XYZ file of C-alpha atoms in Angstrom:
429
model
C 0.000 0.000 0.000
C 1.501 3.388 -0.965
C 2.389 5.982 1.664
C 0.007 8.939 1.428
C -0.278 12.344 3.080
C -3.611 13.029 4.751
C -5.131 15.797 6.844
C -5.048 14.926 10.530
C -8.338 13.220 11.475
C -10.451 14.759 14.221
C -10.415 13.176 17.668
C -13.545 11.136 16.974
C -11.920 9.539 13.915
C -8.648 9.087 15.803
C -10.595 7.466 18.617
C -12.243 5.057 16.171
C -8.850 4.176 14.654
C -7.432 3.620 18.131
C -10.438 1.486 19.035
C -9.891 -0.662 15.931
C -6.192 -0.973 16.742
C -6.982 -2.107 20.291
C -9.599 -4.544 19.030
C -7.041 -6.078 16.644
C -4.512 -6.397 19.460
C -7.149 -7.871 21.782
C -8.218 -10.408 19.152
C -4.613 -11.360 18.510
C -4.001 -11.808 22.253
C -7.231 -13.778 22.645
C -6.214 -16.049 19.766
C -3.012 -17.114 21.521
C -4.408 -16.931 25.064
C -6.007 -20.379 24.972
C -2.733 -21.926 23.857
C -0.827 -19.928 26.467
C -3.253 -20.954 29.220
C -2.558 -24.581 28.344
C 1.203 -23.917 28.483
C 0.921 -22.154 31.849
C -1.154 -24.946 33.397
C 1.160 -27.654 32.076
C 4.202 -25.860 33.539
C 2.367 -25.410 36.848
C 1.589 -29.141 37.001
C 4.656 -30.720 35.373
C 7.478 -28.240 36.006
C 10.702 -29.078 34.173
C 8.930 -31.698 32.061
C 6.704 -29.008 30.560
C 9.667 -26.661 30.029
C 11.412 -29.454 28.147
C 8.319 -30.290 26.069
C 7.587 -26.724 24.958
C 11.215 -25.783 24.356
C 11.532 -28.778 22.044
C 8.221 -27.900 20.368
C 8.844 -24.178 19.825
C 12.635 -23.801 19.782
C 13.469 -27.175 18.270
C 16.085 -28.181 20.825
C 16.465 -30.740 23.579
C 17.782 -28.952 26.669
C 19.487 -31.057 29.337
C 20.612 -28.207 31.567
C 18.640 -24.976 31.845
C 21.113 -22.948 33.898
C 24.115 -21.751 31.901
C 27.398 -22.254 33.727
C 29.188 -19.138 34.953
C 32.294 -20.257 33.086
C 30.366 -20.072 29.810
C 29.286 -16.521 30.675
C 32.896 -15.573 31.364
C 34.161 -17.235 28.184
C 31.544 -15.385 26.141
C 32.777 -12.053 27.484
C 36.425 -12.893 26.941
C 35.761 -14.063 23.373
C 34.008 -10.825 22.427
C 36.099 -8.296 20.533
C 37.253 -5.147 22.296
C 34.824 -2.916 20.397
C 31.801 -4.879 21.687
C 33.190 -4.838 25.226
C 33.615 -1.060 25.025
C 30.064 -0.605 23.690
C 28.610 -2.583 26.608
C 30.844 -0.821 29.131
C 29.939 2.654 27.847
C 26.200 1.902 27.729
C 26.320 0.447 31.238
C 27.852 3.667 32.586
C 25.210 5.877 30.952
C 22.234 3.704 31.892
C 23.472 3.269 35.463
C 24.137 7.007 35.845
C 20.596 7.860 34.718
C 18.881 5.212 36.843
C 20.902 5.972 40.005
C 18.886 9.197 40.236
C 15.619 7.242 40.456
C 16.241 5.360 43.682
C 13.347 5.971 46.094
C 13.854 6.762 49.764
C 12.002 5.890 52.931
C 10.575 8.817 54.879
C 9.106 9.419 58.285
C 7.561 12.386 60.021
C 5.800 13.477 63.160
C 2.036 13.669 63.331
C 0.743 15.196 66.538
C 2.745 13.248 69.152
C 3.166 10.175 66.944
C 5.276 8.967 64.021
C 4.218 7.918 60.542
C 5.887 7.356 57.198
C 6.783 4.982 54.390
C 9.575 2.433 54.260
C 10.985 1.463 50.837
C 12.509 -1.954 50.306
C 13.759 -3.779 47.197
C 12.077 -6.917 45.931
C 13.844 -10.145 46.848
C 13.863 -11.763 43.390
C 13.270 -10.722 39.785
C 13.360 -12.461 36.397
C 14.526 -10.293 33.490
C 13.227 -11.586 30.159
C 15.513 -10.964 27.176
C 14.015 -11.744 23.738
C 15.668 -14.215 21.384
C 15.198 -14.679 17.658
C 17.516 -14.109 14.714
C 19.407 -11.320 16.440
C 20.653 -10.818 20.020
C 19.254 -8.057 22.246
C 21.922 -7.283 24.851
C 20.409 -3.792 25.199
C 17.244 -5.326 26.720
C 19.379 -7.168 29.265
C 21.100 -3.928 30.284
C 17.797 -2.044 30.522
C 16.215 -4.585 32.873
C 19.132 -5.804 34.981
C 20.757 -2.437 35.783
C 17.723 -0.827 37.505
C 17.153 -4.067 39.436
C 20.757 -3.943 40.669
C 20.440 -0.287 41.671
C 17.241 -1.080 43.580
C 19.123 -3.729 45.549
C 17.292 -6.842 44.314
C 19.045 -9.791 45.936
C 18.345 -12.453 43.302
C 18.317 -11.454 39.624
C 17.880 -14.142 37.004
C 17.803 -13.802 33.215
C 15.469 -15.799 30.965
C 16.285 -15.965 27.256
C 15.267 -18.488 24.591
C 17.788 -20.846 22.972
C 18.253 -21.427 19.252
C 17.683 -24.777 17.523
C 21.096 -25.960 18.744
C 20.239 -25.110 22.348
C 22.616 -22.147 22.353
C 21.996 -18.626 23.640
C 23.408 -15.670 21.737
C 26.952 -15.014 22.906
C 26.355 -11.255 23.120
C 23.638 -11.784 25.738
C 25.833 -14.090 27.811
C 28.733 -11.640 27.570
C 26.599 -8.697 28.717
C 25.242 -10.789 31.608
C 28.777 -11.622 32.738
C 29.834 -7.976 32.530
C 26.916 -6.971 34.783
C 27.718 -9.710 37.278
C 24.585 -11.779 36.638
C 25.178 -15.332 37.880
C 21.997 -17.070 36.733
C 21.042 -17.121 33.054
C 18.503 -19.732 31.976
C 18.141 -20.930 28.377
C 14.356 -20.887 28.284
C 11.929 -18.468 26.675
C 8.339 -17.930 25.660
C 5.233 -18.436 27.775
C 6.813 -21.489 29.412
C 9.642 -19.345 30.822
C 7.173 -16.840 32.286
C 5.128 -19.640 33.861
C 8.267 -21.333 35.199
C 9.473 -18.137 36.858
C 6.012 -17.592 38.328
C 5.455 -21.029 39.882
C 9.017 -22.329 40.103
C 10.244 -25.725 38.885
C 13.032 -28.084 39.962
C 15.453 -26.060 37.827
C 13.891 -22.604 37.722
C 13.283 -20.531 40.874
C 9.994 -18.744 41.478
C 10.464 -14.961 41.578
C 8.560 -11.968 42.906
C 8.368 -10.145 39.571
C 8.943 -10.733 35.842
C 10.043 -7.823 33.653
C 11.186 -7.259 30.098
C 9.775 -7.257 26.570
C 8.824 -10.373 24.633
C 6.624 -11.671 21.831
C 2.856 -12.030 22.000
C 3.143 -15.394 23.817
C 5.254 -13.785 26.538
C 2.795 -10.882 26.786
C -0.197 -13.232 26.987
C 1.490 -15.273 29.737
C 2.251 -12.123 31.738
C -1.360 -11.009 31.279
C -2.683 -14.345 32.577
C -0.332 -14.423 35.563
C -0.359 -10.798 36.719
C -1.584 -10.756 40.290
C -0.081 -14.197 40.875
C 3.358 -12.747 40.168
C 4.392 -9.132 39.672
C 4.908 -7.901 36.108
C 6.149 -4.641 34.641
C 3.690 -4.062 31.779
C 1.984 -5.688 28.809
C 4.017 -4.760 25.757
C 2.181 -4.168 22.488
C 3.548 -3.209 19.078
C 6.056 -0.354 19.146
C 5.049 3.232 18.314
C 6.571 6.581 17.443
C 4.969 9.950 16.798
C 7.198 12.644 15.309
C 6.185 16.305 15.345
C 8.303 18.301 12.902
C 8.346 21.774 11.401
C 10.260 23.256 8.455
C 13.563 23.095 10.377
C 13.599 19.271 10.264
C 15.548 17.162 7.770
C 13.092 15.142 5.625
C 15.730 12.450 5.061
C 16.286 12.018 8.800
C 12.520 11.976 9.370
C 12.147 9.179 6.812
C 14.899 7.134 8.458
C 13.389 7.636 11.927
C 9.944 6.531 10.718
C 11.413 3.467 9.015
C 13.486 2.600 12.085
C 10.265 2.224 14.048
C 8.300 0.555 11.250
C 10.869 -2.218 10.794
C 10.045 -3.676 14.225
C 6.768 -5.259 13.198
C 3.920 -4.856 10.661
C 1.741 -3.802 13.621
C 4.179 -1.057 14.642
C 3.010 2.515 14.260
C 5.062 5.386 12.787
C 3.300 8.756 12.556
C 4.623 12.099 11.313
C 2.661 15.250 12.179
C 3.668 18.520 10.521
C 2.027 21.810 9.557
C 4.517 22.099 6.669
C 3.343 20.429 3.441
C 6.818 20.677 1.919
C 8.357 18.666 4.765
C 5.678 15.981 4.368
C 6.179 15.736 0.581
C 9.968 15.523 0.870
C 9.731 12.954 3.656
C 7.385 10.875 1.473
C 9.920 10.965 -1.390
C 12.737 9.847 0.892
C 10.573 7.068 2.315
C 9.794 5.745 -1.162
C 13.450 5.967 -2.188
C 14.655 4.148 0.944
C 12.046 1.407 0.573
C 13.072 0.851 -3.042
C 16.677 0.326 -1.963
C 15.928 -1.651 1.218
C 12.337 -2.901 1.607
C 11.037 -3.853 5.035
C 11.199 -7.558 5.857
C 7.410 -7.907 5.690
C 5.259 -7.262 2.633
C 2.024 -6.190 4.255
C 0.878 -2.603 4.655
C 3.744 -0.298 5.614
C 2.804 1.062 9.081
C 3.797 4.692 8.320
C 1.327 7.590 8.366
C 1.955 11.202 7.318
C -0.529 13.797 8.560
C -0.703 17.518 7.878
C -1.907 19.560 10.851
C -3.242 23.124 10.865
C -0.645 24.191 13.416
C 1.543 22.805 16.177
C -1.204 23.221 18.779
C -3.273 20.651 16.883
C -0.241 18.363 16.878
C 0.107 18.603 20.675
C -3.592 17.791 21.099
C -3.177 14.705 18.920
C -0.042 13.608 20.786
C -1.708 13.900 24.183
C -4.656 11.900 22.886
C -2.485 9.172 21.315
C -0.121 8.957 24.342
C 2.629 7.356 22.225
C 5.409 5.113 23.435
C 8.027 7.352 21.762
C 7.669 11.030 20.849
C 10.208 12.950 18.778
C 9.927 16.746 18.675
C 11.999 18.205 15.841
C 10.998 21.851 15.813
C 12.624 25.250 16.067
C 12.127 25.354 19.856
C 11.784 21.804 21.199
C 12.808 22.986 24.681
C 9.588 25.050 24.796
C 7.346 22.759 22.774
C 7.849 19.715 24.974
C 6.174 21.532 27.861
C 2.866 21.075 25.997
C 3.123 17.293 26.287
C 1.141 15.472 28.979
C 1.231 11.911 27.641
C 4.289 10.196 26.163
C 6.434 7.296 27.325
C 9.752 8.816 26.286
C 10.493 12.159 24.638
C 13.299 12.791 22.151
C 13.987 16.476 21.723
C 15.718 18.066 18.752
C 17.216 16.733 15.520
C 20.042 14.885 17.292
C 17.661 12.646 19.276
C 16.324 9.772 17.156
C 14.494 7.013 19.021
C 17.340 4.645 18.130
C 19.630 6.712 20.377
C 17.401 5.887 23.338
C 16.867 2.281 22.261
C 20.553 1.506 22.579
C 21.262 3.037 25.937
C 21.754 6.790 25.952
C 20.511 6.691 29.541
C 16.735 6.384 29.998
C 15.046 3.007 29.854
C 13.722 1.618 26.580
C 11.073 -0.604 28.207
C 8.116 1.745 27.729
C 4.310 1.720 27.897
C 2.619 1.077 24.538
C -0.911 1.225 23.144
C -1.873 4.493 24.880
C -0.358 3.185 28.110
C 1.670 6.382 28.514
C -1.572 8.079 29.565
C -1.437 6.166 32.860
C 1.935 4.428 33.257
C 5.670 5.056 33.112
C 8.887 3.633 31.668
C 10.570 0.773 33.525
C 12.609 2.237 36.372
C 14.300 1.483 39.679
C 10.919 2.084 41.331
C 9.565 -1.055 39.634
C 11.993 -3.223 41.597
C 10.852 -2.345 45.093
C 7.813 -1.418 47.109
C 6.752 0.847 49.967
C 5.255 -0.176 53.296
C 3.487 2.538 55.272
C 3.818 2.640 59.053
C 2.238 4.363 62.041
C 3.600 4.476 65.587
C 1.083 6.209 67.892
C 2.351 7.301 71.306
C 0.571 7.065 74.658
C 0.390 10.813 75.121
C -1.493 11.419 71.844
C -5.242 11.876 71.867
C -6.378 9.271 69.344
C -9.761 9.201 67.516
C -11.046 5.954 69.059
C -14.642 7.112 69.438
C -14.837 8.741 66.004
C -13.401 5.745 64.148
C -15.560 3.289 66.126
C -18.656 5.169 64.945
C -17.513 4.693 61.336
C -16.908 0.987 62.025
C -20.478 0.717 63.301
C -21.799 2.432 60.142
C -19.836 -0.053 58.009
C -21.157 -2.999 60.011
C -17.746 -4.165 61.236
C -18.380 -5.300 64.808
C -14.856 -6.345 65.793
C -13.319 -3.271 64.203
C -15.493 -1.269 66.578
C -14.550 -3.453 69.572
C -10.830 -3.222 68.704
C -11.008 0.572 68.722
C -13.192 0.976 71.814
C -11.031 -1.408 73.864
C -8.121 0.988 73.463
C -10.310 4.015 74.063
C -11.322 2.746 77.491
C -14.912 1.977 76.462
C -14.744 -1.794 76.050
C -18.115 -3.510 76.342
C -18.487 -6.047 79.163
C -18.666 -9.673 77.993
């Protein structure tokens, strides 16, 4: 299908398009959910036997030992060339520096004559899922493991699928060794998520499972959330770019294609009030696709919209709540203040999404499918939790009578008794 330039639809039409997109995603999830439910239940009942069965079925290999030996991790790092080692080292420094600033703190304060507050503590155990496939994704390992380490998680394991020979990509093993991860398991898909939720003879149960994966991984996380902690349900990737006449059409085309190449269900949108920019970007897109077509032949998920002005663009962005937002305008440092909903913002011509994907600092595990309207990127905060506390003192006048009246209204007899006993008005038995 050719790429066309259209006027920006009104919010009602955008809402209908979004509704259709969500319905498609829901139907796709529902289609695999029955199969995933069967996988989850089999893992729950059969443990390692189910892991073995599904790994052979989906990955085509017969795994004898799930846990990869630490020596293999070390060898993978030592066999990597110096340029790869430097890339991982440099990214680790940037990502760690950014995430160090996120660490939450406990607090306490005085209330009347008493104390109250919140105590923050890291989770005990976390599984970081790193996708497999034709290419390795060491960046996903860095983005999930580093914030868990900063939070102080005691037990961090990595789950990643093997290839048909039962091997895990060397780049992933090398990055794990560099970060000091001791436990990497060669298992992926819904069976890995279920194994980390319930535990098996070989795979420990964890408090939370984080990291991106395919639709089977997402469906398993959806089924098991509440039984085990999860970060988010990842949908197809998205970018919205808002550009004016100062932007480079060639760069815009490359940025749109960089997002589109993820998946035929990805979404790449360019909003601009400048017709010339849109026309030139369209020409570059067509030229690039002639030279290097996307790996799938279905509809190219790229949309070019002309807006009346930038204010209309900001309205559309806040409605769409995209995973990634690039602002390539004359004054991005002012324009970004108009944004309420976006997972990650990339300001100025030198900030393509790919710069963030590979570890400039912020996390690349982001809310999708309008999730940025109500949730945040993966962070150190996802690897811990708060407990509130109160410590009333004897010399404080406490609201026993008032709260007992509310307990009576709510029909909670022993709540009322518990309060009145301390207020000196206990009923005789």
